[in-house]
Amino acid sequence: MIPRSQNFRGYLGGWFSAETDLTLYIEACERVPAWLAEDNRGLTEFRDELATHIRESSLPPRHNDSQWGTDEWLRDIWFDAFGPEPAPGDPYPVPAVQWGRVRLTDYMLHAVDEDEEGSSDGATAWLAARGLTAQGVYDAISGDTVRRPEPDGYAEHLRRLTEAGLREQLP
Amino acid sequence: MSGSSGQSVLRQAVEGLLRARADAERGLDDVTAWVTRAALRPSETARAGRHPLARRAADDAAMPAGAMPGALAALSAATRTAIATEVHALLSLLAVDHHQLPPLPPLDARPLAGPGDRAFLSAFSEGFARSYVATVLGDLSSGRPTSKADAAAHPGAQQATIDAARDRIVAAVEPEHRALVRAWLSHPDCHAVEIHGPQVGDRDLELRAGWTRPPDHGAEGADSWRVRDDGKVVSKHQVMVDAGAFTSADAFVRPLEAFMTVARRHPDGIEGFLRDHSVDGVAPFFINAQLGRLAPGDAVAHRGAGTGTPQAARDWVRMRRDAMKKDHECIAPVRTIPYDPIADGPDPGVRLVFKRGEDGWVMVTYYPSDSPAPDNQRLEDIT
């Protein structure tokens, strides 16, 4: 999918911009279930387009990052916002067991603590919806990480997507 | 689990080794007696690391220390190579799953024969490894840590000082905007003055970046933050790798005036402008330094050392969380660097976010930054 929509830019640079304002990001992640329940159309369009960008590697790389690193960032946002099921059609889904154990997201690093006093008010519900515990995530902060390398054949995968007109050729 | 090979420990070992290398490079130009000490020091630093690889590096680096003075060049190359080899091994672990084969392209030892950061860097393969080492190496000399005790002992903010800063800011605004700006900056959900105002000191910023201590700690409405008796820093204050503030009321106001000049041209005024440039009740803007008339010296900030790539920044945040744990389970404090986001940033300006609340638009954040975040709306694109 190229280029991204105004609606997508609005959510990515606003509600879901952890880099701009973590408080807003955490609130957004916690409000997603309510937004979906009230059939928030902008949000469902953002979700669908996020899935498309993950599937087609079509979001241009972030500053100082690769296409793969950017794809992985979008997968983290997907998990934080929409939960443990991989985005539909994700060609490289993250093994479910990695989340919150060897793979930590912005929500986990900033909204989850072993004590309630240091956690976001919505953390309990957020963790429960993902089958995680506060203690487990807190312990994982000091533990190992799996940072997935570019998969074999990824460059070729990108080339095919580019040829199909789904993404732009990187300079 | 405070494991022997956690991510933050690995990252810390990388920093320790690179610092040791810098020490060794400096020392090796000096007298022979110094050489022995310089080569031993990296080994001591590495030995302090909790990871077995770091300890192995210690032995490798200590070995050449007994060499004769005539073998200076060989000694320095051997020290560099020993350190580079272990940094590379640690990076492999930082890069990927521990259980896979070494995925990073191998180290190129040839450039390590000569001194200098550039040669050292070129030994690492392009991409993840080289950018990671570059961002950590680039910040080595200027980063410094603060202790938990320093953070706990730092005096709290006075409400009167914050209120006085807000008054000075409002007074610097064009008269027709004063009531609106005062309302924005006084809203309980707006902490722009409290956290980014000119009354915020350098030390406040350093402790915000290093320990997530809010600069308005102690004043009414500040996010809760404390150092508990067991040494754990318990914080509800959110901050990424950067903490910045404007240095004067005048500097605070200039980008805001630029924003209002553009926004009020809308047929329905500022309200209409925010409505048309928001998605789901959030409007994120970036006002570049030129448009906002910000010059070097108008803002000051502290940022995490070695956070120049998204992956390195993520590891640094994790290191900070690890350092904030209880006394017996935490690692050493993170390092931060003072900088001028306007003078040093690649695309400097101000990030400004409005959020629609029940009582209208709230300015939820407003702060100087070295660059826009992805998909922040650039004010110049809207004008």
XYZ file of C-alpha atoms in Angstrom:
554
model
C 0.000 0.000 0.000
C 1.449 3.383 -0.992
C 1.128 6.065 0.121
C -0.286 6.095 3.664
C -3.563 7.857 4.273
C -4.151 11.065 6.155
C -6.099 9.076 8.743
C -3.133 6.738 9.273
C -0.684 9.623 9.590
C -3.018 11.231 12.107
C -3.023 8.201 14.390
C 0.654 7.312 13.936
C 1.823 10.880 14.600
C -0.795 11.467 17.327
C -2.426 8.860 19.564
C 0.142 6.172 18.707
C 3.297 8.291 18.706
C 5.075 6.995 21.804
C 8.043 9.150 20.841
C 5.935 12.335 20.990
C 3.913 11.684 24.126
C 4.009 8.441 26.088
C 1.005 9.343 28.224
C -1.120 9.670 25.106
C 0.274 6.419 23.671
C -0.504 4.483 26.835
C -4.018 5.943 26.992
C -4.604 5.012 23.350
C -3.472 1.406 23.899
C -5.829 1.121 26.852
C -8.766 2.704 25.038
C -8.667 0.496 21.944
C -11.180 -2.095 23.262
C -13.706 0.663 24.025
C -13.076 2.315 20.651
C -13.649 -0.970 18.858
C -16.796 -1.614 20.895
C -18.227 1.735 19.831
C -17.232 1.003 16.240
C -14.829 3.927 15.911
C -14.377 4.028 12.149
C -11.140 6.038 12.074
C -9.561 3.575 14.465
C -10.642 0.470 12.533
C -9.299 2.051 9.345
C -6.023 2.739 11.121
C -5.920 -0.893 12.292
C -6.544 -2.225 8.798
C -3.965 0.056 7.229
C -1.418 -0.834 9.936
C -1.925 -4.491 9.008
C -1.386 -3.615 5.350
C 1.881 -1.773 6.059
C 3.106 -4.726 8.127
C 2.148 -7.147 5.353
C 3.685 -5.100 2.544
C 6.611 -3.351 4.296
C 5.197 -0.165 2.831
C 5.900 2.350 5.591
C 9.170 4.116 4.669
C 11.972 3.416 7.187
C 12.255 5.633 10.250
C 15.227 7.946 10.677
C 18.348 5.834 11.386
C 16.435 2.603 10.945
C 16.106 -0.097 8.295
C 12.936 -1.313 6.586
C 13.051 -4.449 8.726
C 13.507 -2.420 11.924
C 10.548 -0.252 10.929
C 8.381 -3.304 10.201
C 9.263 -4.683 13.621
C 8.312 -1.359 15.233
C 4.889 -1.557 13.577
C 4.467 -5.114 14.911
C 5.131 -3.776 18.423
C 2.514 -1.051 17.947
C 0.088 -3.681 16.681
C 0.607 -5.785 19.808
C 0.325 -2.778 22.137
C -2.864 -1.556 20.469
C -4.636 -4.602 19.126
C -3.384 -7.560 21.124
C -1.592 -10.869 20.712
C -3.074 -12.074 17.413
C -0.628 -11.175 14.612
C -1.817 -8.656 12.022
C -3.744 -10.464 9.255
C -1.386 -11.628 6.538
C 1.809 -10.816 8.485
C 4.494 -12.697 6.535
C 6.774 -12.855 9.619
C 4.482 -13.208 12.659
C 6.181 -12.945 16.049
C 5.938 -16.259 17.948
C 3.269 -15.643 20.604
C 5.494 -16.915 23.393
C 8.040 -14.119 22.814
C 5.783 -11.205 23.796
C 6.407 -9.902 27.286
C 9.105 -12.482 27.855
C 11.918 -11.917 25.393
C 10.309 -9.116 23.394
C 9.290 -5.914 25.168
C 7.219 -3.091 23.699
C 6.920 0.589 24.595
C 3.766 -0.115 26.599
C 5.545 -2.771 28.640
C 8.620 -0.626 29.242
C 6.681 2.451 30.320
C 3.290 1.398 31.717
C 4.006 -1.876 33.536
C 5.679 -2.222 36.935
C 5.643 -4.973 39.553
C 3.937 -2.521 41.928
C 0.600 -0.902 41.234
C 2.101 2.386 42.387
C 4.406 2.443 39.376
C 1.935 1.036 36.827
C -0.593 2.692 34.597
C -4.146 2.409 35.908
C -5.176 0.407 32.869
C -2.216 -1.997 32.972
C -4.071 -4.824 34.731
C -6.735 -5.046 32.025
C -4.158 -4.578 29.256
C -1.990 -7.419 30.591
C -4.962 -9.741 31.172
C -6.142 -9.275 27.587
C -2.709 -10.477 26.451
C -2.261 -13.321 28.925
C 0.660 -11.562 30.629
C 1.394 -10.716 34.262
C 2.934 -7.550 35.688
C 5.553 -9.595 37.534
C 6.456 -11.523 34.396
C 6.976 -8.360 32.343
C 8.862 -6.645 35.176
C 11.228 -9.598 35.481
C 11.700 -9.719 31.706
C 13.135 -6.177 31.800
C 16.339 -7.634 33.264
C 16.279 -10.713 31.073
C 17.200 -11.828 27.596
C 15.819 -10.433 24.378
C 15.078 -11.854 21.007
C 15.700 -9.125 18.491
C 14.834 -10.849 15.264
C 17.370 -10.407 12.468
C 16.259 -9.756 8.918
C 14.868 -13.093 7.774
C 16.587 -15.000 4.991
C 15.304 -13.839 1.652
C 13.915 -10.573 3.054
C 15.631 -8.434 0.402
C 14.075 -10.579 -2.303
C 10.707 -10.368 -0.519
C 10.964 -6.551 -0.582
C 11.940 -6.586 -4.248
C 8.840 -8.560 -5.167
C 6.585 -6.203 -3.177
C 8.206 -3.231 -4.886
C 7.750 -4.788 -8.316
C 4.107 -5.464 -7.519
C 3.727 -1.733 -6.855
C 2.859 -2.231 -3.191
C 5.790 -0.290 -1.784
C 8.255 2.346 -2.904
C 11.807 1.563 -3.916
C 14.162 2.768 -1.189
C 16.759 5.290 -2.296
C 15.245 -12.734 36.975
C 18.338 -10.577 37.162
C 20.054 -12.952 34.770
C 23.691 -13.135 33.856
C 23.077 -12.113 30.273
C 20.106 -9.727 30.271
C 19.755 -7.194 27.511
C 20.578 -4.242 29.712
C 23.619 -6.004 31.134
C 24.866 -6.737 27.629
C 24.381 -3.134 26.614
C 26.196 -1.974 29.708
C 29.081 -4.339 28.963
C 29.334 -2.890 25.430
C 29.556 0.614 26.895
C 32.122 -0.498 29.459
C 34.323 -2.104 26.837
C 34.130 0.859 24.483
C 34.993 3.184 27.341
C 37.895 0.933 28.227
C 39.104 1.085 24.659
C 38.988 4.888 24.680
C 41.012 4.890 27.894
C 43.506 2.476 26.421
C 43.907 4.509 23.198
C 44.617 7.629 25.194
C 46.953 5.857 27.532
C 48.903 4.010 24.891
C 50.244 7.264 23.503
C 51.761 7.927 26.889
C 54.670 6.546 28.871
C 55.295 2.865 29.317
C 54.275 2.695 32.929
C 50.993 4.192 31.903
C 50.587 1.556 29.238
C 50.475 -1.276 31.690
C 47.835 0.482 33.730
C 45.839 1.459 30.662
C 45.694 -2.077 29.414
C 44.795 -3.383 32.843
C 42.044 -0.852 33.302
C 39.899 -2.134 30.451
C 40.309 -5.574 31.877
C 39.112 -4.344 35.266
C 36.187 -2.554 33.695
C 35.268 -5.607 31.711
C 35.652 -7.832 34.734
C 33.023 -5.747 36.514
C 30.537 -6.735 33.800
C 28.196 -9.509 34.820
C 28.297 -11.254 31.471
C 30.741 -14.126 30.967
C 31.828 -12.672 27.627
C 32.710 -9.410 29.313
C 34.795 -11.316 31.824
C 36.534 -13.211 29.075
C 37.361 -9.888 27.429
C 38.935 -8.898 30.728
C 41.392 -11.764 30.565
C 42.127 -11.158 26.906
C 42.759 -7.479 27.495
C 44.880 -8.065 30.585
C 47.170 -10.521 28.852
C 49.131 -8.086 26.683
C 49.654 -5.765 29.655
C 52.887 -7.458 30.610
C 54.458 -6.704 27.250
C 57.755 -4.831 26.955
C 57.825 -1.119 26.036
C 59.137 -1.871 22.552
C 55.964 -3.745 21.736
C 53.736 -0.674 22.123
C 52.112 -0.809 18.719
C 51.489 -4.512 18.922
C 50.099 -4.064 22.396
C 47.649 -1.386 21.351
C 46.493 -3.398 18.345
C 46.092 -6.466 20.544
C 44.085 -4.498 23.099
C 41.860 -3.019 20.401
C 41.350 -6.388 18.790
C 40.534 -8.107 22.061
C 37.974 -5.436 22.885
C 36.505 -5.275 19.364
C 36.146 -9.057 19.294
C 34.176 -9.108 22.506
C 32.084 -6.061 21.601
C 31.219 -7.878 18.404
C 30.228 -10.998 20.337
C 28.082 -8.945 22.701
C 26.468 -7.171 19.757
C 25.562 -10.514 18.259
C 23.683 -11.236 21.440
C 22.114 -7.766 21.438
C 21.186 -8.170 17.813
C 19.359 -11.441 17.843
C 18.123 -14.580 19.462
C 20.780 -16.193 21.616
C 19.965 -19.588 20.279
C 20.749 -18.967 16.651
C 24.112 -19.125 14.949
C 26.122 -15.904 15.007
C 24.137 -13.818 12.532
C 26.249 -10.681 12.416
C 28.770 -10.589 9.604
C 32.204 -11.258 11.094
C 34.516 -8.581 12.426
C 37.111 -7.227 9.994
C 40.257 -7.141 12.117
C 42.437 -5.307 9.568
C 41.483 -1.717 10.495
C 42.280 -2.457 14.141
C 46.018 -2.243 13.421
C 45.736 1.558 13.572
C 44.327 3.934 16.173
C 41.230 6.101 15.998
C 37.447 5.802 16.212
C 37.050 5.674 12.463
C 39.293 2.666 12.022
C 37.670 0.966 14.985
C 34.192 1.525 13.545
C 35.103 0.210 10.125
C 35.937 -3.161 11.672
C 32.206 -3.647 12.282
C 29.876 -4.624 9.480
C 27.664 -1.922 8.025
C 24.107 -1.742 9.356
C 23.056 -2.753 12.844
C 26.519 -3.390 14.303
C 28.275 -0.309 12.944
C 25.409 2.103 13.709
C 25.067 0.671 17.190
C 28.769 0.998 17.987
C 28.818 4.449 16.365
C 26.026 5.844 18.526
C 27.473 4.438 21.752
C 31.046 5.402 20.812
C 29.998 8.882 19.729
C 28.547 9.664 23.148
C 31.175 8.036 25.314
C 33.225 11.024 26.345
C 30.341 13.309 27.253
C 27.920 10.971 29.018
C 27.760 10.886 32.794
C 25.584 9.133 35.357
C 23.829 10.487 38.432
C 23.266 8.345 41.498
C 19.927 7.276 42.890
C 20.860 9.170 46.050
C 21.440 12.347 44.003
C 18.008 11.932 42.448
C 16.347 11.336 45.812
C 18.090 14.289 47.454
C 17.376 16.839 44.726
C 15.106 19.570 46.127
C 11.490 19.571 44.991
C 9.879 22.260 42.853
C 8.079 25.240 44.380
C 4.577 25.927 43.105
C 5.217 29.667 43.357
C 8.222 29.371 41.019
C 6.144 27.496 38.451
C 3.302 30.013 38.715
C 5.735 32.894 38.296
C 7.170 31.275 35.159
C 3.666 30.843 33.759
C 2.943 34.528 34.459
C 6.130 35.585 32.647
C 5.212 33.392 29.685
C 1.678 34.767 29.470
C 3.028 38.312 29.724
C 5.308 37.640 26.738
C 2.357 36.605 24.537
C 0.572 39.078 22.234
C -2.185 40.749 24.302
C -5.051 39.278 22.246
C -3.787 35.719 22.898
C -3.061 36.047 26.604
C -6.347 34.719 27.973
C -6.276 31.695 25.676
C -2.640 30.852 26.399
C -3.188 31.221 30.145
C -6.167 28.853 29.907
C -4.122 26.331 27.899
C -1.120 26.450 30.231
C -3.235 26.305 33.404
C -5.282 23.249 32.478
C -4.610 20.339 34.887
C -3.758 18.044 31.941
C -1.152 20.471 30.567
C 2.335 20.198 32.052
C 4.140 22.254 29.435
C 5.296 24.896 31.923
C 5.797 22.470 34.791
C 8.079 20.166 32.781
C 9.453 22.324 29.942
C 9.268 25.882 31.311
C 12.234 28.246 31.796
C 12.235 27.641 35.564
C 13.301 24.008 34.962
C 16.993 23.638 35.752
C 19.703 21.619 34.070
C 19.794 19.212 36.990
C 16.005 18.704 36.756
C 16.429 17.655 33.134
C 19.352 15.389 33.920
C 17.351 13.592 36.615
C 14.261 13.406 34.413
C 16.182 11.626 31.663
C 18.229 9.514 34.079
C 15.590 8.490 36.635
C 12.232 9.634 35.145
C 12.023 12.168 37.988
C 9.451 14.822 36.974
C 10.873 18.371 37.114
C 7.761 19.508 39.014
C 8.256 16.809 41.652
C 6.954 18.143 44.948
C 4.481 20.546 43.376
C 0.771 19.944 43.184
C -0.335 17.807 40.250
C 3.093 16.261 39.573
C 3.229 12.598 38.551
C 4.054 10.415 41.540
C 7.733 9.522 41.896
C 9.856 8.367 44.824
C 12.917 6.369 45.789
C 11.694 3.688 48.146
C 13.615 2.436 51.214
C 14.695 -0.682 49.316
C 16.233 1.514 46.612
C 13.536 1.012 44.016
C 12.547 4.093 42.044
C 8.777 3.922 41.746
C 7.573 6.280 39.046
C 4.398 7.116 37.219
C 6.181 9.771 35.196
C 6.672 8.921 31.528
C 9.707 9.962 29.549
C 11.512 8.453 26.575
C 15.250 9.211 26.132
C 15.029 13.020 26.033
C 14.182 15.739 28.547
C 14.184 19.340 27.332
C 13.088 22.822 28.358
C 12.981 26.371 27.016
C 15.550 28.701 28.574
C 13.393 31.850 28.702
C 9.744 32.901 28.693
C 10.430 34.620 25.402
C 11.809 31.453 23.778
C 8.821 29.491 25.110
C 6.403 31.934 23.499
C 7.907 32.436 20.012
C 6.973 29.036 18.487
C 3.552 29.248 20.102
C 2.972 32.642 18.503
C 4.024 31.188 15.150
C 1.466 28.431 15.639
C -1.332 30.851 16.555
C -0.548 33.131 13.637
C -1.189 30.224 11.293
C -4.088 28.698 13.222
C -6.159 31.864 13.567
C -6.279 32.340 9.790
C -8.791 29.506 9.667
C -12.328 30.790 8.969
C -13.457 29.279 12.278
C -10.363 30.450 14.144
C -8.037 28.283 16.202
C -10.882 25.921 17.129
C -11.614 25.301 13.479
C -7.923 24.838 12.713
C -7.517 22.195 15.421
C -10.700 20.452 14.299
C -9.482 20.266 10.695
C -5.993 19.077 11.610
C -6.880 16.446 14.175
C -7.643 12.766 13.897
C -9.905 11.295 16.553
C -9.463 14.327 18.765
C -5.661 14.555 18.684
C -3.702 17.163 16.713
C 0.101 16.688 16.675
C 2.215 19.511 15.213
C 5.877 20.224 14.595
C 6.963 23.853 14.430
C 10.437 24.016 12.923
C 13.027 26.222 14.603
C 13.059 28.752 11.785
C 9.290 29.215 11.809
C 9.304 29.244 15.602
C 12.228 31.700 15.641
C 14.286 29.539 17.955
C 18.059 29.976 18.003
C 20.845 28.027 19.706
C 20.623 28.723 23.431
C 16.823 28.981 23.454
C 16.445 25.419 24.664
C 18.439 22.952 26.727
C 18.057 19.211 27.088
C 19.525 15.965 28.399
C 19.364 12.766 26.421
C 20.423 9.198 27.010
C 24.007 8.425 25.952
C 24.164 6.181 22.903
C 20.539 6.453 21.810
C 21.102 7.423 18.172
C 19.300 4.445 16.632
C 15.806 3.241 17.618
C 17.240 -0.100 18.754
C 19.994 1.516 20.839
C 17.400 3.887 22.352
C 15.159 0.954 23.281
C 18.102 -0.802 24.997
C 18.945 2.390 26.867
C 15.370 2.738 28.184
C 15.585 -0.846 29.335
C 18.895 -0.173 31.052
C 17.245 2.730 32.887
C 14.379 0.511 34.049
C 16.920 -2.031 35.239
C 18.883 0.660 37.108
C 15.667 1.794 38.829
C 15.104 -1.617 40.411
C 15.746 -2.456 44.071
C 19.278 -1.976 45.430
C 20.263 -5.630 45.357
C 18.874 -6.311 41.873
C 19.661 -3.149 39.907
C 22.483 -2.384 37.493
C 24.575 0.808 37.432
C 22.878 4.141 36.599
C 22.476 5.164 32.963
C 24.474 8.002 31.429
C 22.970 11.151 29.988
C 24.364 13.999 27.929
C 23.506 17.691 28.037
C 22.868 19.180 24.618
C 21.184 22.009 22.793
C 18.371 20.475 20.715
C 18.158 23.572 18.517
C 21.884 23.877 17.826
C 22.663 20.146 17.657
C 19.464 18.648 16.244
C 19.245 17.436 12.637
C 15.806 19.052 12.099
C 15.102 21.022 15.278
C 11.897 22.662 16.432
C 8.999 22.194 18.811
C 6.532 19.331 19.195
C 3.038 20.477 20.125
C 0.017 18.263 20.744
C -3.599 19.239 21.378
C -6.242 16.811 22.569
C -9.970 17.378 22.549
C -11.423 16.967 26.047
C -14.865 17.387 27.472
C -14.117 21.048 28.082
C -12.583 21.773 24.686
C -9.048 21.558 23.278
C -6.272 20.884 25.766
C -2.596 21.514 25.001
C -1.250 18.227 26.339
C 2.377 18.728 25.432
C 4.738 21.403 24.101
C 8.508 20.993 24.146
C 11.694 21.726 22.203
C 13.010 18.763 20.213
C 15.900 17.915 17.913
C 13.509 16.570 15.231
C 9.869 15.744 14.513
C 8.542 12.296 15.417
C 7.226 10.210 12.488
C 4.074 11.782 11.031
C 3.940 14.817 13.293
C 2.280 17.469 11.052
C 4.781 20.115 10.010
C 3.278 23.546 10.446
C 4.956 24.820 7.282
C 3.149 22.147 5.254
C -0.205 23.380 6.484
C 0.336 27.119 5.962
